[in-house]
Amino acid sequence: MSSALKITLILSLLLSAGSHAAGTAPRKTLAPFASEQALSAYLQQLQARQAALQREQQKLQRATAQYMSAPPAPPAPMAAKAAPAASAEAAESVTNVQTAGVDEGGIVKLHGRHLVMLRRGKLFTVQVGGNALQPVASLDAYAPGSDPSGSWYDEMLLDGDTVVVIGYSYSRGGTEIGLFDIDADGKLAYRSTYHLRSNDYYSSRNYASRLIGSKLVFYSPLSLNLRRGDPFGGFPALRRWRPDAVPSDFKRIAPATRIYRTDEEPEPGFGLTLHTVTVCDLAQRDMRCEATAVMGPQGRVFYVSGESVFVWTTRRGSDSGVFRIPLDGTAPSALKVAGAPIDQFSFLESADGHLNVLLRAEGQGDAMWDGARGRGDMALLRVPLASFSDGRDSAPAGSYKPLPGGGGYGLQNRYVGSYLLYGNPGNAGRRKADQAWPRQPLYAVRWADAGGVQALSLPHGVERIEALGNDAVVIGAQGRDLHFSTIGLGAQAAVATRYIRADAAQGESRSHGFFYKPQAQNEGLIGLPILGADERPGLNKSAASVLYLRNSGLTLTELGALAARPGQAPDDGCRASCVDWYGNARPLFLQGRVFALLGYELVEGALRDGQIREVRRISYAPIVPTVR
């Protein structure tokens, strides 16, 4: 389909194709392959089609070469996208998560009296309980004796006294899961490492891992290579690491009876992907995992609710399907849909039994940096969960609500209370102070009803949308300044007040960079890493400072900032994961205390006379022995 095709036209085509209305279609689920033999026969059929397509392409090439002195290169099938080089004591969260009760892999967590940090291939603990601020322990975030080169360790979760480190290894076969023990004194001990076969899961917006209770949940794509003699060699599998590990150690964790497909046939010449949800039980020391996989095109966005994983797949920009994969192991279901979400924040499984998704006409999913791209008209899809079926049914045209806004590069979106908010960052480049800045609309729509859409005029771009309880704050640049606009979300959405930090820019773009700590009704503290206006966030840039604001009835007051110590970063002898892909700065609020995690520094501040003032700081950087 052409990029100019409107969502309304797509919906008309879907409707004319004979979709069942959600209210009349019986509830069905996807059917798995009946046996390994049935799955093998289907893959052989796909291999034969692929080979026939390749022969036709080669035949066309030879015919063309007879008439042209410089024959064109043969077209090739689309390949996979290339990759770039709690315990009860820890009830106080330090992670800004999308869904309550669904913890996300991050770089800092809380275990009892200790903060646990993951940075540059190592784990660190710092005691903060009992008014302390003292480094305790550090340990490599990978298996002793293993070679960490070609591996990235970026996400961490805590379940009781188990620290889980999630990474990706290009040399060892996919996602790497490291398990470590932590005791009440903050001491760390290595337990085991597992390898989960997958493609690179990295997304500049989403996180690969979630923790719900003691269930460790992964989404991972697996592109099927139909040219290889044994396509099962790329199916979901797990192995426990040992020094002499070999590929045959991988054991399938998704039998044919846990692999599903719809009635959609793969598009000739385009990739086929196993969209895989793996659930691992952390309640036992020897981790056990089971996987469920659905076949679909490559483009994907995934969202994890408390009950299910939703995977939205796209091909040719707009033909789409959405899968609902329950976490209790029951069979998945699906719907044919149109358009593409921006990222995981485009989804909301609401308490009234509906799935709500903000869509653009075209998108590529959120792998790598694709979530920032996309174009075309916008709509809000709202469908009952009961309307999901065996994938043959389409979401009815009436379930799409057309929305204004063209969905430009870097679009931000967020569900806050009863509202969906979205807007564009505007000009990505920073302007001089005396240059005019076009006013940017923030769109607000109640997702549960068919009411009108409000366009709130802002003098700054929309770079971040966050919840302040049942209200919101929108953060973005205007020239060299950083603006914070509070948004009241009552019967109508309305801009309340604005705070301006002169000569500043966001220091972190990931969702975990922001944190809001409620203190009372309509009261709380905001923390956000910032840089100077002339500085640019970078993967190898040291953190600058964390800005703190007080919210009082949507009026923001600056409390000050805690800054990193200037100077050269310490030599940490880094051997793995030496780029801060997930950032390196976080605001932290613990037991009434205020901290700033800034690279290898942990700075504590105290509120005195309405201002945050530094009390003390420590460095937890590893000490590299001097070689003489």
XYZ file of C-alpha atoms in Angstrom:
628
model
C 0.000 0.000 0.000
C 1.237 3.518 -0.708
C 2.420 5.702 2.121
C -0.306 8.228 1.317
C -3.129 5.776 1.915
C -5.360 7.006 4.715
C -6.464 4.927 7.659
C -10.085 5.471 6.663
C -9.447 3.834 3.301
C -7.670 0.939 4.951
C -10.663 0.452 7.216
C -13.010 0.389 4.237
C -10.931 -2.342 2.614
C -10.912 -4.359 5.810
C -14.645 -4.003 6.217
C -15.361 -5.000 2.610
C -13.218 -8.119 3.094
C -16.018 -9.607 5.181
C -14.900 -9.255 8.783
C -17.211 -10.503 11.544
C -18.679 -7.967 13.910
C -17.214 -8.208 17.383
C -20.640 -8.658 18.925
C -21.609 -11.662 16.766
C -18.350 -13.550 16.271
C -17.967 -16.512 18.646
C -14.934 -16.368 20.908
C -12.123 -18.510 19.482
C -8.406 -18.862 19.962
C -5.556 -19.609 17.609
C -4.956 -23.266 16.837
C -1.465 -24.654 17.431
C 0.315 -27.019 15.116
C -0.924 -30.514 15.870
C 2.522 -32.114 15.929
C 6.172 -31.678 15.075
C 5.444 -33.410 11.780
C 2.719 -30.888 10.903
C 5.024 -27.983 11.718
C 7.846 -29.514 9.695
C 5.565 -30.018 6.706
C 4.444 -26.380 6.844
C 8.032 -25.118 7.002
C 8.976 -27.317 4.058
C 6.095 -25.807 2.128
C 7.392 -22.310 2.907
C 10.917 -23.339 1.926
C 9.619 -24.588 -1.437
C 7.839 -21.282 -2.034
C 10.956 -19.348 -1.104
C 13.099 -21.420 -3.441
C 10.604 -20.973 -6.295
C 10.571 -17.221 -5.729
C 14.364 -17.138 -5.778
C 14.442 -19.129 -9.048
C 11.997 -16.689 -10.629
C 14.130 -13.771 -9.504
C 17.244 -15.368 -10.956
C 15.414 -16.136 -14.224
C 14.295 -12.515 -14.484
C 17.829 -11.352 -13.817
C 19.270 -13.525 -16.593
C 16.629 -12.323 -19.053
C 17.335 -8.720 -18.200
C 21.084 -9.254 -18.554
C 20.630 -10.178 -22.213
C 19.438 -6.658 -22.990
C 21.474 -4.568 -20.601
C 25.200 -4.147 -20.390
C 25.071 -3.601 -16.646
C 22.494 -5.950 -15.167
C 20.983 -4.916 -11.866
C 21.754 -6.769 -8.670
C 19.230 -9.523 -7.979
C 16.518 -8.551 -5.518
C 16.855 -10.353 -2.219
C 14.304 -11.305 0.408
C 14.062 -8.835 3.226
C 16.463 -9.824 6.028
C 16.261 -9.234 9.733
C 17.255 -5.745 10.786
C 20.981 -5.457 11.461
C 21.914 -4.836 15.084
C 24.209 -2.032 16.235
C 27.843 -2.704 17.075
C 10.860 -7.552 44.844
C 10.991 -8.479 47.782
C 8.453 -7.455 50.486
C 11.147 -5.255 52.052
C 11.574 -3.452 48.725
C 7.985 -2.258 48.503
C 9.248 1.251 47.709
C 9.662 1.360 43.937
C 12.520 3.247 42.313
C 11.391 2.517 38.731
C 8.948 4.630 36.723
C 6.832 1.814 35.238
C 4.011 1.901 32.699
C 1.693 -0.570 34.471
C 1.357 -0.965 38.234
C 2.526 -4.406 39.357
C 4.559 -4.990 36.191
C 8.176 -4.171 37.003
C 10.469 -3.343 34.090
C 14.131 -4.206 33.652
C 16.254 -1.229 34.685
C 19.686 -0.079 35.851
C 18.839 0.466 39.543
C 16.610 -1.443 41.997
C 16.085 -1.557 45.757
C 16.759 -4.596 47.963
C 15.988 -3.984 51.617
C 18.616 -1.514 52.888
C 20.618 -1.509 49.662
C 20.479 -0.013 46.217
C 21.603 -2.383 43.471
C 23.084 -0.823 40.330
C 23.950 -2.366 36.964
C 26.540 -0.437 35.017
C 29.115 -1.185 32.341
C 29.064 -4.945 32.813
C 29.122 -4.989 36.630
C 26.708 -5.169 39.562
C 27.155 -2.848 42.550
C 25.448 -2.512 45.921
C 25.346 0.579 48.132
C 23.901 0.614 51.644
C 21.354 3.398 52.114
C 19.335 1.994 55.056
C 19.906 3.378 58.538
C 20.919 6.773 57.116
C 23.982 5.169 55.555
C 25.582 5.902 52.184
C 28.296 3.305 51.761
C 29.467 1.101 48.862
C 29.278 -2.565 49.831
C 30.042 -4.959 46.983
C 30.613 -5.317 43.258
C 30.683 -8.304 40.924
C 30.929 -8.990 37.215
C 27.449 -9.206 35.681
C 28.405 -12.308 33.678
C 29.517 -15.845 34.400
C 32.982 -16.305 35.934
C 35.431 -17.457 33.290
C 33.219 -16.446 30.378
C 34.315 -13.995 27.694
C 32.015 -10.925 27.909
C 33.160 -9.416 24.615
C 30.312 -8.911 22.178
C 27.773 -8.870 25.021
C 25.611 -6.091 26.462
C 24.186 -6.215 29.991
C 21.549 -3.490 30.253
C 18.562 -4.607 32.327
C 18.180 -5.846 35.888
C 15.282 -7.111 38.017
C 14.971 -8.264 41.629
C 12.816 -11.114 42.919
C 13.290 -11.652 46.647
C 17.005 -12.383 47.129
C 17.590 -13.080 43.435
C 19.153 -10.480 41.147
C 18.414 -11.077 37.469
C 20.656 -9.497 34.835
C 19.413 -9.476 31.241
C 21.787 -8.961 28.365
C 22.300 -9.768 24.728
C 25.291 -11.747 23.472
C 26.156 -11.699 19.791
C 28.751 -14.418 20.326
C 26.755 -16.882 22.466
C 23.391 -17.069 20.791
C 20.893 -14.461 21.983
C 19.450 -13.203 25.251
C 21.632 -13.886 28.290
C 20.040 -14.275 31.737
C 22.364 -14.109 34.725
C 21.148 -15.059 38.211
C 22.884 -13.740 41.329
C 22.205 -14.086 45.055
C 22.059 -11.026 47.317
C 21.943 -11.227 51.112
C 20.713 -8.839 53.785
C 24.192 -7.280 54.022
C 24.261 -6.432 50.309
C 26.818 -9.114 49.415
C 26.552 -10.586 45.915
C 27.272 -14.122 44.687
C 27.029 -15.581 41.207
C 24.526 -18.436 40.784
C 24.038 -19.351 37.125
C 23.650 -18.104 33.564
C 21.160 -19.154 30.898
C 21.048 -18.402 27.190
C 17.707 -17.834 25.473
C 17.810 -18.078 21.694
C 16.560 -14.787 20.207
C 17.293 -11.962 17.824
C 18.448 -8.645 19.216
C 15.638 -7.274 21.380
C 16.978 -3.725 21.685
C 14.552 -0.816 21.417
C 15.352 2.807 22.148
C 11.949 3.094 23.868
C 10.909 -0.311 25.215
C 12.453 -2.754 27.699
C 12.973 -6.444 26.999
C 12.049 -7.879 30.406
C 9.223 -7.666 32.921
C 8.664 -9.185 36.367
C 5.151 -10.043 37.567
C 5.318 -11.730 40.949
C 7.988 -14.393 40.444
C 7.328 -14.665 36.714
C 10.160 -13.357 34.572
C 8.637 -12.402 31.212
C 10.471 -11.808 27.929
C 9.309 -10.878 24.498
C 11.832 -11.785 21.801
C 11.638 -11.924 18.008
C 13.146 -14.849 16.086
C 13.495 -14.399 12.337
C 13.111 -17.754 10.597
C 15.790 -18.526 8.029
C 13.878 -20.673 5.548
C 17.016 -21.219 3.469
C 18.775 -23.204 6.150
C 18.500 -26.960 6.064
C 17.185 -27.132 9.618
C 14.833 -24.222 10.343
C 14.243 -25.681 13.816
C 17.773 -24.538 14.634
C 16.352 -21.049 15.052
C 13.360 -21.948 17.218
C 12.972 -20.822 20.874
C 15.437 -22.731 23.042
C 17.270 -22.429 26.354
C 20.555 -23.716 27.682
C 22.443 -23.361 30.938
C 25.899 -21.921 30.433
C 29.029 -23.914 31.135
C 32.605 -23.224 30.033
C 32.459 -25.863 27.290
C 28.921 -25.068 26.142
C 28.066 -26.060 22.571
C 25.050 -25.231 20.324
C 23.583 -28.689 20.900
C 23.078 -27.764 24.567
C 20.088 -25.648 23.524
C 16.804 -27.392 24.339
C 13.558 -26.380 22.653
C 11.135 -24.641 25.013
C 8.356 -24.089 22.444
C 7.132 -27.407 21.025
C 4.945 -27.423 17.942
C 1.870 -27.500 20.165
C 2.891 -24.088 21.580
C 3.437 -22.480 18.148
C 0.500 -20.746 16.479
C -0.380 -19.051 13.217
C -3.357 -17.279 11.706
C -4.885 -17.757 8.270
C -2.523 -15.097 6.871
C 0.132 -16.548 4.586
C 3.634 -14.999 4.693
C 4.129 -12.341 2.059
C 6.495 -13.643 -0.654
C 9.945 -12.138 -0.361
C 9.355 -10.781 3.143
C 10.592 -12.217 6.406
C 8.687 -14.520 8.725
C 9.210 -14.043 12.442
C 8.396 -16.135 15.489
C 7.123 -13.579 17.991
C 7.977 -15.356 21.224
C 6.854 -14.794 24.813
C 8.950 -16.683 27.350
C 7.902 -17.019 30.986
C 10.528 -18.196 33.492
C 9.771 -19.311 37.040
C 12.131 -17.665 39.535
C 10.542 -19.361 42.545
C 13.056 -22.220 42.197
C 16.829 -21.857 42.107
C 17.084 -23.797 38.841
C 15.225 -21.543 36.449
C 12.612 -23.182 34.253
C 11.117 -21.494 31.205
C 8.279 -22.108 28.779
C 7.678 -20.258 25.527
C 4.709 -19.479 23.321
C 5.279 -18.268 19.764
C 3.082 -16.823 17.036
C 4.094 -16.528 13.383
C 3.900 -13.120 11.760
C 5.737 -10.428 9.779
C 8.798 -8.677 11.170
C 7.545 -5.275 12.320
C 6.427 -5.389 15.951
C 5.507 -3.439 19.070
C 4.814 -5.271 22.313
C 3.066 -4.318 25.541
C 2.830 -6.252 28.811
C -0.240 -5.924 31.011
C -0.748 -7.773 34.273
C -2.409 -10.683 32.446
C -1.123 -10.815 28.877
C 1.504 -9.801 26.363
C 0.137 -8.006 23.300
C 2.260 -8.134 20.141
C 1.296 -5.888 17.218
C 2.827 -7.030 13.939
C 2.966 -5.076 10.674
C 3.940 -5.700 7.076
C 3.971 -3.355 4.091
C 3.526 -0.475 6.527
C -0.180 -0.865 7.269
C -1.505 -4.452 7.043
C -1.395 -5.512 10.680
C -2.378 -8.084 13.250
C -2.452 -7.925 17.031
C -1.867 -11.032 19.148
C -2.941 -11.470 22.751
C -0.708 -14.029 24.506
C -1.951 -14.819 28.056
C 0.678 -15.271 30.741
C -1.169 -18.245 32.248
C -0.189 -20.482 29.322
C -3.603 -20.629 27.653
C -3.860 -20.300 23.877
C -3.263 -16.919 22.195
C -5.911 -15.066 20.228
C -5.668 -12.409 17.535
C -7.408 -9.767 15.429
C -6.759 -8.313 11.996
C -6.218 -4.582 12.416
C -4.988 -1.529 10.529
C -2.154 0.900 11.162
C 0.713 0.701 13.648
C 1.308 1.821 17.265
C 4.141 4.202 18.136
C 5.527 2.246 21.082
C 4.389 0.356 24.181
C 2.837 3.532 25.618
C 0.315 3.443 22.757
C -1.397 0.502 24.534
C -3.737 0.317 27.489
C -5.566 -2.815 28.639
C -8.258 -1.027 30.611
C -10.166 -2.332 33.606
C -13.406 -2.297 31.586
C -12.177 -5.233 29.485
C -10.985 -3.342 26.417
C -7.721 -2.904 24.540
C -7.033 0.710 23.572
C -4.271 1.489 21.052
C -3.138 4.783 19.504
C -2.277 4.219 15.817
C -0.600 5.864 12.876
C -1.374 4.817 9.312
C 2.150 3.468 8.815
C 4.944 2.286 11.074
C 7.755 -0.240 11.303
C 7.466 -1.298 14.933
C 9.794 -0.253 17.751
C 12.927 -2.334 17.091
C 16.117 -0.304 17.514
C 15.122 3.328 16.764
C 12.066 2.534 14.610
C 9.622 3.696 17.286
C 10.480 7.322 16.507
C 9.488 6.834 12.865
C 6.068 6.481 11.300
C 3.628 8.673 9.433
C 0.097 9.142 8.237
C -3.292 9.830 9.759
C -4.003 8.799 13.332
C -6.751 6.876 15.090
C -7.610 5.338 18.447
C -8.567 1.671 18.310
C -10.810 0.466 21.135
C -11.948 -3.167 21.071
C -13.347 -5.529 23.720
C -10.873 -8.209 24.731
C -13.652 -10.718 24.103
C -13.585 -9.814 20.402
C -10.167 -11.428 19.955
C -10.521 -14.738 18.126
C -8.589 -17.142 15.894
C -7.165 -14.324 13.788
C -9.721 -14.554 10.977
C -11.798 -11.645 12.284
C -11.048 -7.954 11.838
C -11.634 -5.190 14.307
C -14.819 -3.504 13.035
C -14.480 -0.106 11.380
C -16.543 1.466 14.148
C -13.871 0.596 16.712
C -11.481 3.163 15.172
C -11.844 6.803 16.202
C -10.068 9.180 13.761
C -7.767 11.614 15.558
C -6.055 14.843 14.487
C -2.299 15.189 14.246
C -0.023 13.778 11.574
C 2.155 11.682 13.858
C 5.570 13.135 13.033
C 9.044 11.955 13.995
C 9.492 11.349 17.720
C 5.769 11.398 18.577
C 5.109 10.995 22.327
C 1.978 9.389 23.791
C 0.722 8.349 27.227
C -2.467 7.240 28.961
C -3.029 9.209 32.168
C -6.201 8.527 34.136
C -9.160 8.704 31.756
C -7.185 10.538 29.050
C -4.886 9.690 26.169
C -2.353 12.479 25.569
C -0.076 12.782 22.544
C 2.025 15.354 20.706
C 5.180 15.994 18.689
C 8.538 17.318 19.870
C 8.588 19.827 17.004
C 11.935 20.824 15.582
C 14.456 18.293 16.891
C 17.250 20.838 16.547
C 17.545 23.475 19.268
C 16.859 27.055 18.202
C 18.418 30.294 19.316
C 16.568 32.216 21.972
C 15.527 34.995 19.572
C 14.083 32.641 16.941
C 10.337 32.158 16.710
C 9.061 28.799 17.902
C 5.863 27.422 16.364
C 3.302 26.570 19.006
C 2.877 22.810 19.456
C -0.515 21.227 20.152
C -0.941 18.653 22.875
C -3.925 16.484 21.999
C -6.143 15.121 24.776
C -8.929 12.586 24.265
C -10.955 10.500 26.680
C -10.176 6.977 25.560
C -13.364 5.363 26.919
C -15.959 7.483 25.090
C -16.594 9.043 21.720
C -16.175 12.633 22.871
C -14.271 15.311 21.044
C -10.509 15.764 20.942
C -8.984 18.793 22.640
C -5.935 20.541 21.184
C -4.080 22.378 23.945
C -1.653 24.992 22.661
C 1.860 24.776 24.113
C 4.767 27.138 23.368
C 7.172 24.191 23.467
C 7.606 20.766 21.955
C 6.287 17.552 23.492
C 9.372 15.502 24.389
C 7.974 13.692 27.430
C 4.518 13.053 28.919
C 4.309 11.784 32.516
C 1.601 11.231 35.114
C 1.309 13.388 38.231
C -1.234 11.240 39.995
C -4.427 11.708 37.951
C -2.990 14.757 36.184
C 0.015 15.110 33.886
C 3.153 17.070 33.105
C 4.440 17.682 29.575
C 8.133 18.460 29.139
C 9.789 19.888 26.051
C 12.153 22.436 24.575
C 11.551 25.983 23.455
C 14.749 27.372 22.030
C 17.456 26.996 24.682
C 15.014 26.508 27.541
C 13.268 23.452 28.992
C 9.562 23.854 29.785
C 7.411 21.858 32.205
C 3.661 22.364 31.584
C 1.238 20.816 34.074
C -2.055 19.553 32.643
C -5.198 19.267 34.743
C -7.287 16.280 33.663
C -10.778 16.837 35.023
C -14.004 17.044 33.040
C -11.861 18.863 30.465
C -8.100 18.849 29.965
C -6.488 22.231 30.596
C -2.997 23.685 30.851
C -2.526 24.665 34.496
C 0.883 26.256 35.044
C 4.329 26.270 33.499
C 7.825 26.139 34.943
C 10.798 27.125 32.753
C 14.359 25.984 33.386
C 16.532 28.385 31.417
C 19.443 27.128 29.337
C 18.640 23.449 29.847
C 17.725 20.259 27.984
C 16.571 16.790 28.989
C 19.511 14.581 29.927
C 17.587 11.302 29.512
C 14.972 10.305 26.948
C 14.064 6.869 28.365
C 10.988 6.555 30.553
C 13.008 5.502 33.623
C 14.867 8.831 33.653
C 11.817 10.546 35.175
C 10.316 9.854 38.598
C 7.386 11.360 40.480
C 7.051 10.692 44.199
C 3.552 11.491 45.545
C 3.546 12.870 49.095
C -0.099 13.797 49.619
C -3.209 14.543 47.578
C -2.042 16.705 44.634
C 1.420 17.017 46.214
C 4.720 15.407 45.283
C 8.316 15.652 44.081
C 9.572 15.440 40.485
C 13.079 14.405 39.472
C 14.552 14.584 35.943
C 18.152 14.482 34.624
C 19.094 17.631 32.711
C 22.005 19.010 30.696
C 22.975 22.500 29.602
C 21.238 23.758 26.445
C 24.480 23.471 24.443
C 25.024 19.881 25.551
C 23.485 16.915 23.797
C 22.571 13.623 25.435
C 24.975 10.959 24.247
C 25.618 7.291 24.853
C 29.083 7.997 26.252
C 28.257 11.269 27.999
C 28.621 11.566 31.748
C 25.469 12.622 33.571
C 25.240 16.342 34.367
C 22.647 16.846 37.097
C 19.199 15.886 38.336
C 16.650 18.686 38.679
C 14.014 18.498 41.431
C 10.646 20.272 41.425
C 7.802 20.328 43.918
C 4.280 19.845 42.607
C 1.630 21.553 44.717
C -1.788 21.546 43.110
C -0.140 21.544 39.625
C 2.057 24.517 40.486
C 5.724 23.604 40.085
C 8.439 25.130 42.238
C 12.136 24.541 41.689
C 13.936 22.897 44.606
C 17.366 22.835 42.996
C 19.615 20.220 41.430
C 22.215 17.660 42.448
C 25.130 17.725 40.019
C 27.826 15.282 39.020
C 31.360 16.164 39.976
C 33.096 17.694 36.942
C 36.224 16.115 35.585
C 37.422 12.994 33.864
C 35.380 9.852 34.393
C 37.267 7.184 36.362
C 39.017 4.369 34.526
C 36.871 1.373 35.406
C 38.661 -1.195 33.229
C 35.380 -1.854 31.421
C 35.249 -5.200 29.563
C 31.595 -5.392 28.539
C 28.585 -3.182 27.929
C 30.759 -0.075 27.911
C 28.069 2.186 26.420
C 25.159 3.461 28.513
C 22.404 2.464 26.087
C 19.796 2.820 28.836
C 21.206 6.023 30.315
C 23.177 6.508 33.512
C 21.208 9.029 35.604
C 18.167 8.485 37.821
C 16.336 10.513 40.505
C 15.680 8.349 43.585
C 13.332 8.927 46.524
C 13.759 6.534 49.471
C 12.200 6.679 52.930
C 11.901 10.469 52.779
C 15.449 10.898 51.414
C 16.440 12.305 48.027
C 19.251 10.906 45.847
C 20.680 11.407 42.399
C 22.361 8.511 40.612
C 24.870 10.161 38.274
C 27.106 7.685 36.503
C 29.349 6.181 39.186
C 28.317 8.780 41.758
C 25.448 8.574 44.207
C 24.645 12.019 45.615
C 22.314 12.612 48.555
C 20.452 15.866 49.039
C 18.270 17.272 51.788
C 15.441 19.793 51.670
C 16.377 22.878 53.666
C 14.471 26.153 53.448
C 12.704 25.005 50.317
C 15.904 24.020 48.509
C 17.677 20.747 47.758
C 21.199 20.970 49.088
C 23.904 18.357 48.779
C 24.574 16.469 51.991
C 27.149 13.932 50.820
C 28.228 11.824 47.882
C 30.074 8.609 47.244
C 31.662 6.976 44.236
C 30.994 3.275 43.761
C 33.321 2.987 40.744
C 35.456 -0.173 40.663
C 39.092 0.268 41.588
C 41.386 -0.743 38.738
C 44.785 -2.000 39.945
C 47.727 0.058 38.739
C 50.031 -1.914 36.454
C 53.732 -1.080 36.820
